[in-house]
Amino acid sequence: MTTISVVETNPLIRRGLKRILTERGYNIAVIAETLDDMLLSNIHHKPQILILEPLFQDQSAYEKLALLRSYNPKLKTLILSISESYYHIQQSLQMGIEGYVCKSWPLETLFESIEEIEEGKHAYSKEQFQHKDKYPNDARVLSSLTRREFQVLRMFGAGKSIKTISQEMNLSNKTISTYKVKMMQKMATNNVIDIVDLARRNFLF
């Protein structure tokens, strides 16, 4: 029986995953809200598969995942995310993550992906690359952003003003405006709305 752990911030989704995975005969090791919680539980539990929504973890989520995998080298990871962005799929591929499923897809896709991973395969589908076809430059632009620029981008995506962002980051309005200009240059645009659109279509808010 395959042992699965889950990291998901939404309590309703956590409960739902626990129920449906148990009904399918999987052994549930840990259901956690954060990767920090999962790291703490790693002392006592060694799941075979981790189902993870990385989007609402902190910005060091992939570093923590790498640490978790170093503690448990046989651990395989399946991303289950609201994001259909190729940027996030690319991150998963670069990390060597075994599979990626979007939450908007039919539930059976999740179980098919788990089975593929159990068989030692990778669970990625052609449909996941449609975002890349539609927005071919998004992943390149997002990968070029500095950590600060990325943080500012997410705040723009959340609809925050320069004044609000400067207050929350404890930086001057001028500094935030400079980050905005640099992002616009990387996007080759003069319209700040394009920054907001970039963030939102890549689920960065």
C-alpha positions as protocol buffer text, in pm:
chain_id: "A"
residue {
  index: 1
  type: MET
  ca { x: 0 y: 0 z: 0 }
}
residue {
  index: 2
  type: THR
  ca { x: 143 y: 336 z: -104 }
}
residue {
  index: 3
  type: THR
  ca { x: 185 y: 590 z: 174 }
}
residue {
  index: 4
  type: ILE
  ca { x: 98 y: 950 z: 85 }
}
residue {
  index: 5
  type: SER
  ca { x: 144 y: 1280 z: 267 }
}
residue {
  index: 6
  type: VAL
  ca { x: -30 y: 1605 z: 174 }
}
residue {
  index: 7
  type: VAL
  ca { x: 73 y: 1970 z: 212 }
}
residue {
  index: 8
  type: GLU
  ca { x: -219 y: 2205 z: 145 }
}
residue {
  index: 9
  type: THR
  ca { x: -316 y: 2534 z: 310 }
}
residue {
  index: 10
  type: ASN
  ca { x: -690 y: 2503 z: 244 }
}
residue {
  index: 11
  type: PRO
  ca { x: -851 y: 2296 z: 525 }
}
residue {
  index: 12
  type: LEU
  ca { x: -1146 y: 2189 z: 308 }
}
residue {
  index: 13
  type: ILE
  ca { x: -913 y: 2054 z: 41 }
}
residue {
  index: 14
  type: ARG
  ca { x: -701 y: 1880 z: 306 }
}
residue {
  index: 15
  type: ARG
  ca { x: -1005 y: 1701 z: 443 }
}
residue {
  index: 16
  type: GLY
  ca { x: -1130 y: 1617 z: 95 }
}
residue {
  index: 17
  type: LEU
  ca { x: -797 y: 1472 z: -14 }
}
residue {
  index: 18
  type: LYS
  ca { x: -769 y: 1265 z: 302 }
}
residue {
  index: 19
  type: ARG
  ca { x: -1115 y: 1119 z: 243 }
}
residue {
  index: 20
  type: ILE
  ca { x: -1081 y: 1037 z: -127 }
}
residue {
  index: 21
  type: LEU
  ca { x: -728 y: 899 z: -95 }
}
residue {
  index: 22
  type: THR
  ca { x: -832 y: 678 z: 195 }
}
residue {
  index: 23
  type: GLU
  ca { x: -1132 y: 556 z: -5 }
}
residue {
  index: 24
  type: ARG
  ca { x: -895 y: 459 z: -287 }
}
residue {
  index: 25
  type: GLY
  ca { x: -692 y: 249 z: -46 }
}
residue {
  index: 26
  type: TYR
  ca { x: -394 y: 475 z: 11 }
}
residue {
  index: 27
  type: ASN
  ca { x: -229 y: 500 z: 351 }
}
residue {
  index: 28
  type: ILE
  ca { x: -217 y: 861 z: 474 }
}
residue {
  index: 29
  type: ALA
  ca { x: 95 y: 948 z: 671 }
}
residue {
  index: 30
  type: VAL
  ca { x: 64 y: 1324 z: 732 }
}
residue {
  index: 31
  type: ILE
  ca { x: -181 y: 1596 z: 630 }
}
residue {
  index: 32
  type: ALA
  ca { x: -5 y: 1929 z: 685 }
}
residue {
  index: 33
  type: GLU
  ca { x: -73 y: 2295 z: 619 }
}
residue {
  index: 34
  type: THR
  ca { x: 289 y: 2395 z: 550 }
}
residue {
  index: 35
  type: LEU
  ca { x: 617 y: 2242 z: 440 }
}
residue {
  index: 36
  type: ASP
  ca { x: 760 y: 2346 z: 777 }
}
residue {
  index: 37
  type: ASP
  ca { x: 506 y: 2116 z: 943 }
}
residue {
  index: 38
  type: MET
  ca { x: 599 y: 1840 z: 701 }
}
residue {
  index: 39
  type: LEU
  ca { x: 969 y: 1881 z: 776 }
}
residue {
  index: 40
  type: LEU
  ca { x: 897 y: 1843 z: 1148 }
}
residue {
  index: 41
  type: SER
  ca { x: 695 y: 1527 z: 1087 }
}
residue {
  index: 42
  type: ASN
  ca { x: 971 y: 1380 z: 868 }
}
residue {
  index: 43
  type: ILE
  ca { x: 1141 y: 1239 z: 1178 }
}
residue {
  index: 44
  type: HIS
  ca { x: 858 y: 990 z: 1227 }
}
residue {
  index: 45
  type: HIS
  ca { x: 706 y: 953 z: 878 }
}
residue {
  index: 46
  type: LYS
  ca { x: 862 y: 856 z: 545 }
}
residue {
  index: 47
  type: PRO
  ca { x: 586 y: 875 z: 282 }
}
residue {
  index: 48
  type: GLN
  ca { x: 642 y: 743 z: -67 }
}
residue {
  index: 49
  type: ILE
  ca { x: 451 y: 1025 z: -238 }
}
residue {
  index: 50
  type: LEU
  ca { x: 399 y: 1387 z: -135 }
}
residue {
  index: 51
  type: ILE
  ca { x: 104 y: 1579 z: -280 }
}
residue {
  index: 52
  type: LEU
  ca { x: 186 y: 1949 z: -261 }
}
residue {
  index: 53
  type: GLU
  ca { x: 23 y: 2282 z: -343 }
}
residue {
  index: 54
  type: PRO
  ca { x: 329 y: 2512 z: -345 }
}
residue {
  index: 55
  type: LEU
  ca { x: 148 y: 2829 z: -445 }
}
residue {
  index: 56
  type: PHE
  ca { x: 48 y: 2944 z: -97 }
}
residue {
  index: 57
  type: GLN
  ca { x: 366 y: 2840 z: 80 }
}
residue {
  index: 58
  type: ASP
  ca { x: 636 y: 3101 z: 138 }
}
residue {
  index: 59
  type: GLN
  ca { x: 887 y: 3193 z: -133 }
}
residue {
  index: 60
  type: SER
  ca { x: 1135 y: 2930 z: -11 }
}
residue {
  index: 61
  type: ALA
  ca { x: 889 y: 2647 z: -78 }
}
residue {
  index: 62
  type: TYR
  ca { x: 1105 y: 2473 z: -336 }
}
residue {
  index: 63
  type: GLU
  ca { x: 1414 y: 2500 z: -116 }
}
residue {
  index: 64
  type: LYS
  ca { x: 1219 y: 2335 z: 168 }
}
residue {
  index: 65
  type: LEU
  ca { x: 1093 y: 2068 z: -68 }
}
residue {
  index: 66
  type: ALA
  ca { x: 1452 y: 1996 z: -175 }
}
residue {
  index: 67
  type: LEU
  ca { x: 1549 y: 1964 z: 192 }
}
residue {
  index: 68
  type: LEU
  ca { x: 1259 y: 1728 z: 256 }
}
residue {
  index: 69
  type: ARG
  ca { x: 1361 y: 1514 z: -42 }
}
residue {
  index: 70
  type: SER
  ca { x: 1720 y: 1503 z: 83 }
}
residue {
  index: 71
  type: TYR
  ca { x: 1593 y: 1355 z: 411 }
}
residue {
  index: 72
  type: ASN
  ca { x: 1379 y: 1105 z: 222 }
}
residue {
  index: 73
  type: PRO
  ca { x: 1557 y: 1028 z: -109 }
}
residue {
  index: 74
  type: LYS
  ca { x: 1285 y: 785 z: -220 }
}
residue {
  index: 75
  type: LEU
  ca { x: 1013 y: 1049 z: -185 }
}
residue {
  index: 76
  type: LYS
  ca { x: 827 y: 1130 z: -506 }
}
residue {
  index: 77
  type: THR
  ca { x: 631 y: 1452 z: -542 }
}
residue {
  index: 78
  type: LEU
  ca { x: 307 y: 1535 z: -720 }
}
residue {
  index: 79
  type: ILE
  ca { x: 211 y: 1901 z: -748 }
}
residue {
  index: 80
  type: LEU
  ca { x: -165 y: 1958 z: -715 }
}
residue {
  index: 81
  type: SER
  ca { x: -217 y: 2327 z: -786 }
}
residue {
  index: 82
  type: ILE
  ca { x: -470 y: 2587 z: -895 }
}
residue {
  index: 83
  type: SER
  ca { x: -204 y: 2725 z: -1131 }
}
residue {
  index: 84
  type: GLU
  ca { x: -203 y: 2627 z: -1497 }
}
residue {
  index: 85
  type: SER
  ca { x: 93 y: 2858 z: -1558 }
}
residue {
  index: 86
  type: TYR
  ca { x: 384 y: 2714 z: -1754 }
}
residue {
  index: 87
  type: TYR
  ca { x: 616 y: 2907 z: -1521 }
}
residue {
  index: 88
  type: HIS
  ca { x: 511 y: 2683 z: -1231 }
}
residue {
  index: 89
  type: ILE
  ca { x: 521 y: 2370 z: -1446 }
}
residue {
  index: 90
  type: GLN
  ca { x: 873 y: 2467 z: -1558 }
}
residue {
  index: 91
  type: GLN
  ca { x: 979 y: 2508 z: -1194 }
}
residue {
  index: 92
  type: SER
  ca { x: 852 y: 2159 z: -1120 }
}
residue {
  index: 93
  type: LEU
  ca { x: 1035 y: 2010 z: -1417 }
}
residue {
  index: 94
  type: GLN
  ca { x: 1358 y: 2184 z: -1318 }
}
residue {
  index: 95
  type: MET
  ca { x: 1323 y: 2048 z: -963 }
}
residue {
  index: 96
  type: GLY
  ca { x: 1283 y: 1695 z: -1094 }
}
residue {
  index: 97
  type: ILE
  ca { x: 930 y: 1673 z: -953 }
}
residue {
  index: 98
  type: GLU
  ca { x: 755 y: 1364 z: -1081 }
}
residue {
  index: 99
  type: GLY
  ca { x: 414 y: 1507 z: -1169 }
}
residue {
  index: 100
  type: TYR
  ca { x: 186 y: 1810 z: -1195 }
}
residue {
  index: 101
  type: VAL
  ca { x: -194 y: 1817 z: -1185 }
}
residue {
  index: 102
  type: CYS
  ca { x: -422 y: 2122 z: -1196 }
}
residue {
  index: 103
  type: LYS
  ca { x: -707 y: 2133 z: -946 }
}
residue {
  index: 104
  type: SER
  ca { x: -950 y: 2230 z: -1221 }
}
residue {
  index: 105
  type: TRP
  ca { x: -897 y: 1896 z: -1395 }
}
residue {
  index: 106
  type: PRO
  ca { x: -1121 y: 1589 z: -1346 }
}
residue {
  index: 107
  type: LEU
  ca { x: -1055 y: 1408 z: -1018 }
}
residue {
  index: 108
  type: GLU
  ca { x: -962 y: 1090 z: -1202 }
}
residue {
  index: 109
  type: THR
  ca { x: -658 y: 1271 z: -1342 }
}
residue {
  index: 110
  type: LEU
  ca { x: -517 y: 1290 z: -990 }
}
residue {
  index: 111
  type: PHE
  ca { x: -543 y: 914 z: -940 }
}
residue {
  index: 112
  type: GLU
  ca { x: -404 y: 841 z: -1286 }
}
residue {
  index: 113
  type: SER
  ca { x: -104 y: 1062 z: -1206 }
}
residue {
  index: 114
  type: ILE
  ca { x: -47 y: 889 z: -872 }
}
residue {
  index: 115
  type: GLU
  ca { x: -53 y: 552 z: -1049 }
}
residue {
  index: 116
  type: GLU
  ca { x: 199 y: 672 z: -1309 }
}
residue {
  index: 117
  type: ILE
  ca { x: 430 y: 793 z: -1034 }
}
residue {
  index: 118
  type: GLU
  ca { x: 392 y: 461 z: -850 }
}
residue {
  index: 119
  type: GLU
  ca { x: 508 y: 292 z: -1172 }
}
residue {
  index: 120
  type: GLY
  ca { x: 818 y: 512 z: -1185 }
}
residue {
  index: 121
  type: LYS
  ca { x: 687 y: 737 z: -1462 }
}
residue {
  index: 122
  type: HIS
  ca { x: 649 y: 1113 z: -1482 }
}
residue {
  index: 123
  type: ALA
  ca { x: 297 y: 1255 z: -1484 }
}
residue {
  index: 124
  type: TYR
  ca { x: 290 y: 1557 z: -1714 }
}
residue {
  index: 125
  type: SER
  ca { x: 46 y: 1600 z: -2003 }
}
residue {
  index: 126
  type: LYS
  ca { x: 40 y: 1798 z: -2326 }
}
residue {
  index: 127
  type: GLU
  ca { x: -249 y: 2009 z: -2196 }
}
residue {
  index: 128
  type: GLN
  ca { x: -16 y: 2163 z: -1939 }
}
residue {
  index: 129
  type: PHE
  ca { x: 180 y: 2340 z: -2211 }
}
residue {
  index: 130
  type: GLN
  ca { x: -116 y: 2533 z: -2354 }
}
residue {
  index: 131
  type: HIS
  ca { x: -32 y: 2831 z: -2133 }
}
residue {
  index: 132
  type: LYS
  ca { x: 317 y: 2841 z: -2286 }
}
residue {
  index: 133
  type: ASP
  ca { x: 169 y: 2844 z: -2635 }
}
residue {
  index: 134
  type: LYS
  ca { x: -61 y: 3134 z: -2546 }
}
residue {
  index: 135
  type: TYR
  ca { x: 194 y: 3336 z: -2344 }
}
residue {
  index: 136
  type: PRO
  ca { x: 536 y: 3222 z: -2472 }
}
residue {
  index: 137
  type: ASN
  ca { x: 737 y: 3490 z: -2289 }
}
residue {
  index: 138
  type: ASP
  ca { x: 585 y: 3463 z: -1940 }
}
residue {
  index: 139
  type: ALA
  ca { x: 817 y: 3198 z: -1798 }
}
residue {
  index: 140
  type: ARG
  ca { x: 1125 y: 3376 z: -1932 }
}
residue {
  index: 141
  type: VAL
  ca { x: 1021 y: 3713 z: -1786 }
}
residue {
  index: 142
  type: LEU
  ca { x: 926 y: 3567 z: -1447 }
}
residue {
  index: 143
  type: SER
  ca { x: 1252 y: 3373 z: -1426 }
}
residue {
  index: 144
  type: SER
  ca { x: 1447 y: 3694 z: -1491 }
}
residue {
  index: 145
  type: LEU
  ca { x: 1295 y: 3881 z: -1195 }
}
residue {
  index: 146
  type: THR
  ca { x: 1494 y: 3938 z: -879 }
}
residue {
  index: 147
  type: ARG
  ca { x: 1347 y: 3820 z: -550 }
}
residue {
  index: 148
  type: ARG
  ca { x: 1238 y: 4177 z: -466 }
}
residue {
  index: 149
  type: GLU
  ca { x: 1087 y: 4234 z: -809 }
}
residue {
  index: 150
  type: PHE
  ca { x: 897 y: 3908 z: -776 }
}
residue {
  index: 151
  type: GLN
  ca { x: 763 y: 4016 z: -439 }
}
residue {
  index: 152
  type: VAL
  ca { x: 648 y: 4350 z: -581 }
}
residue {
  index: 153
  type: LEU
  ca { x: 490 y: 4174 z: -880 }
}
residue {
  index: 154
  type: ARG
  ca { x: 277 y: 3959 z: -649 }
}
residue {
  index: 155
  type: MET
  ca { x: 160 y: 4269 z: -465 }
}
residue {
  index: 156
  type: PHE
  ca { x: 64 y: 4438 z: -791 }
}
residue {
  index: 157
  type: GLY
  ca { x: -122 y: 4118 z: -880 }
}
residue {
  index: 158
  type: ALA
  ca { x: -312 y: 4147 z: -552 }
}
residue {
  index: 159
  type: GLY
  ca { x: -427 y: 4494 z: -656 }
}
residue {
  index: 160
  type: LYS
  ca { x: -209 y: 4690 z: -414 }
}
residue {
  index: 161
  type: SER
  ca { x: -96 y: 5044 z: -489 }
}
residue {
  index: 162
  type: ILE
  ca { x: 264 y: 5166 z: -489 }
}
residue {
  index: 163
  type: LYS
  ca { x: 195 y: 5347 z: -161 }
}
residue {
  index: 164
  type: THR
  ca { x: 58 y: 5033 z: 6 }
}
residue {
  index: 165
  type: ILE
  ca { x: 344 y: 4819 z: -126 }
}
residue {
  index: 166
  type: SER
  ca { x: 603 y: 5067 z: -1 }
}
residue {
  index: 167
  type: GLN
  ca { x: 444 y: 5066 z: 345 }
}
residue {
  index: 168
  type: GLU
  ca { x: 426 y: 4687 z: 366 }
}
residue {
  index: 169
  type: MET
  ca { x: 784 y: 4641 z: 244 }
}
residue {
  index: 170
  type: ASN
  ca { x: 913 y: 4938 z: 445 }
}
residue {
  index: 171
  type: LEU
  ca { x: 1061 y: 5093 z: 132 }
}
residue {
  index: 172
  type: SER
  ca { x: 1015 y: 5432 z: -33 }
}
residue {
  index: 173
  type: ASN
  ca { x: 762 y: 5496 z: -308 }
}
residue {
  index: 174
  type: LYS
  ca { x: 1055 y: 5578 z: -536 }
}
residue {
  index: 175
  type: THR
  ca { x: 1214 y: 5238 z: -475 }
}
residue {
  index: 176
  type: ILE
  ca { x: 890 y: 5056 z: -556 }
}
residue {
  index: 177
  type: SER
  ca { x: 850 y: 5269 z: -869 }
}
residue {
  index: 178
  type: THR
  ca { x: 1202 y: 5169 z: -971 }
}
residue {
  index: 179
  type: TYR
  ca { x: 1111 y: 4801 z: -935 }
}
residue {
  index: 180
  type: LYS
  ca { x: 801 y: 4865 z: -1144 }
}
residue {
  index: 181
  type: VAL
  ca { x: 1003 y: 5029 z: -1421 }
}
residue {
  index: 182
  type: LYS
  ca { x: 1256 y: 4743 z: -1424 }
}
residue {
  index: 183
  type: MET
  ca { x: 978 y: 4488 z: -1456 }
}
residue {
  index: 184
  type: MET
  ca { x: 819 y: 4683 z: -1739 }
}
residue {
  index: 185
  type: GLN
  ca { x: 1154 y: 4694 z: -1918 }
}
residue {
  index: 186
  type: LYS
  ca { x: 1189 y: 4316 z: -1887 }
}
residue {
  index: 187
  type: MET
  ca { x: 838 y: 4280 z: -2028 }
}
residue {
  index: 188
  type: ALA
  ca { x: 907 y: 4533 z: -2304 }
}
residue {
  index: 189
  type: THR
  ca { x: 595 y: 4730 z: -2215 }
}
residue {
  index: 190
  type: ASN
  ca { x: 504 y: 5083 z: -2111 }
}
residue {
  index: 191
  type: ASN
  ca { x: 173 y: 4984 z: -1954 }
}
residue {
  index: 192
  type: VAL
  ca { x: 161 y: 4898 z: -1584 }
}
residue {
  index: 193
  type: ILE
  ca { x: -159 y: 4700 z: -1646 }
}
residue {
  index: 194
  type: ASP
  ca { x: 58 y: 4444 z: -1826 }
}
residue {
  index: 195
  type: ILE
  ca { x: 239 y: 4380 z: -1497 }
}
residue {
  index: 196
  type: VAL
  ca { x: -90 y: 4312 z: -1321 }
}
residue {
  index: 197
  type: ASP
  ca { x: -205 y: 4085 z: -1604 }
}
residue {
  index: 198
  type: LEU
  ca { x: 125 y: 3894 z: -1595 }
}
residue {
  index: 199
  type: ALA
  ca { x: 88 y: 3831 z: -1223 }
}
residue {
  index: 200
  type: ARG
  ca { x: -276 y: 3727 z: -1235 }
}
residue {
  index: 201
  type: ARG
  ca { x: -261 y: 3491 z: -1531 }
}
residue {
  index: 202
  type: ASN
  ca { x: 31 y: 3318 z: -1358 }
}
residue {
  index: 203
  type: PHE
  ca { x: -156 y: 3297 z: -1026 }
}
residue {
  index: 204
  type: LEU
  ca { x: 87 y: 3531 z: -851 }
}
residue {
  index: 205
  type: PHE
  ca { x: -117 y: 3738 z: -610 }
}
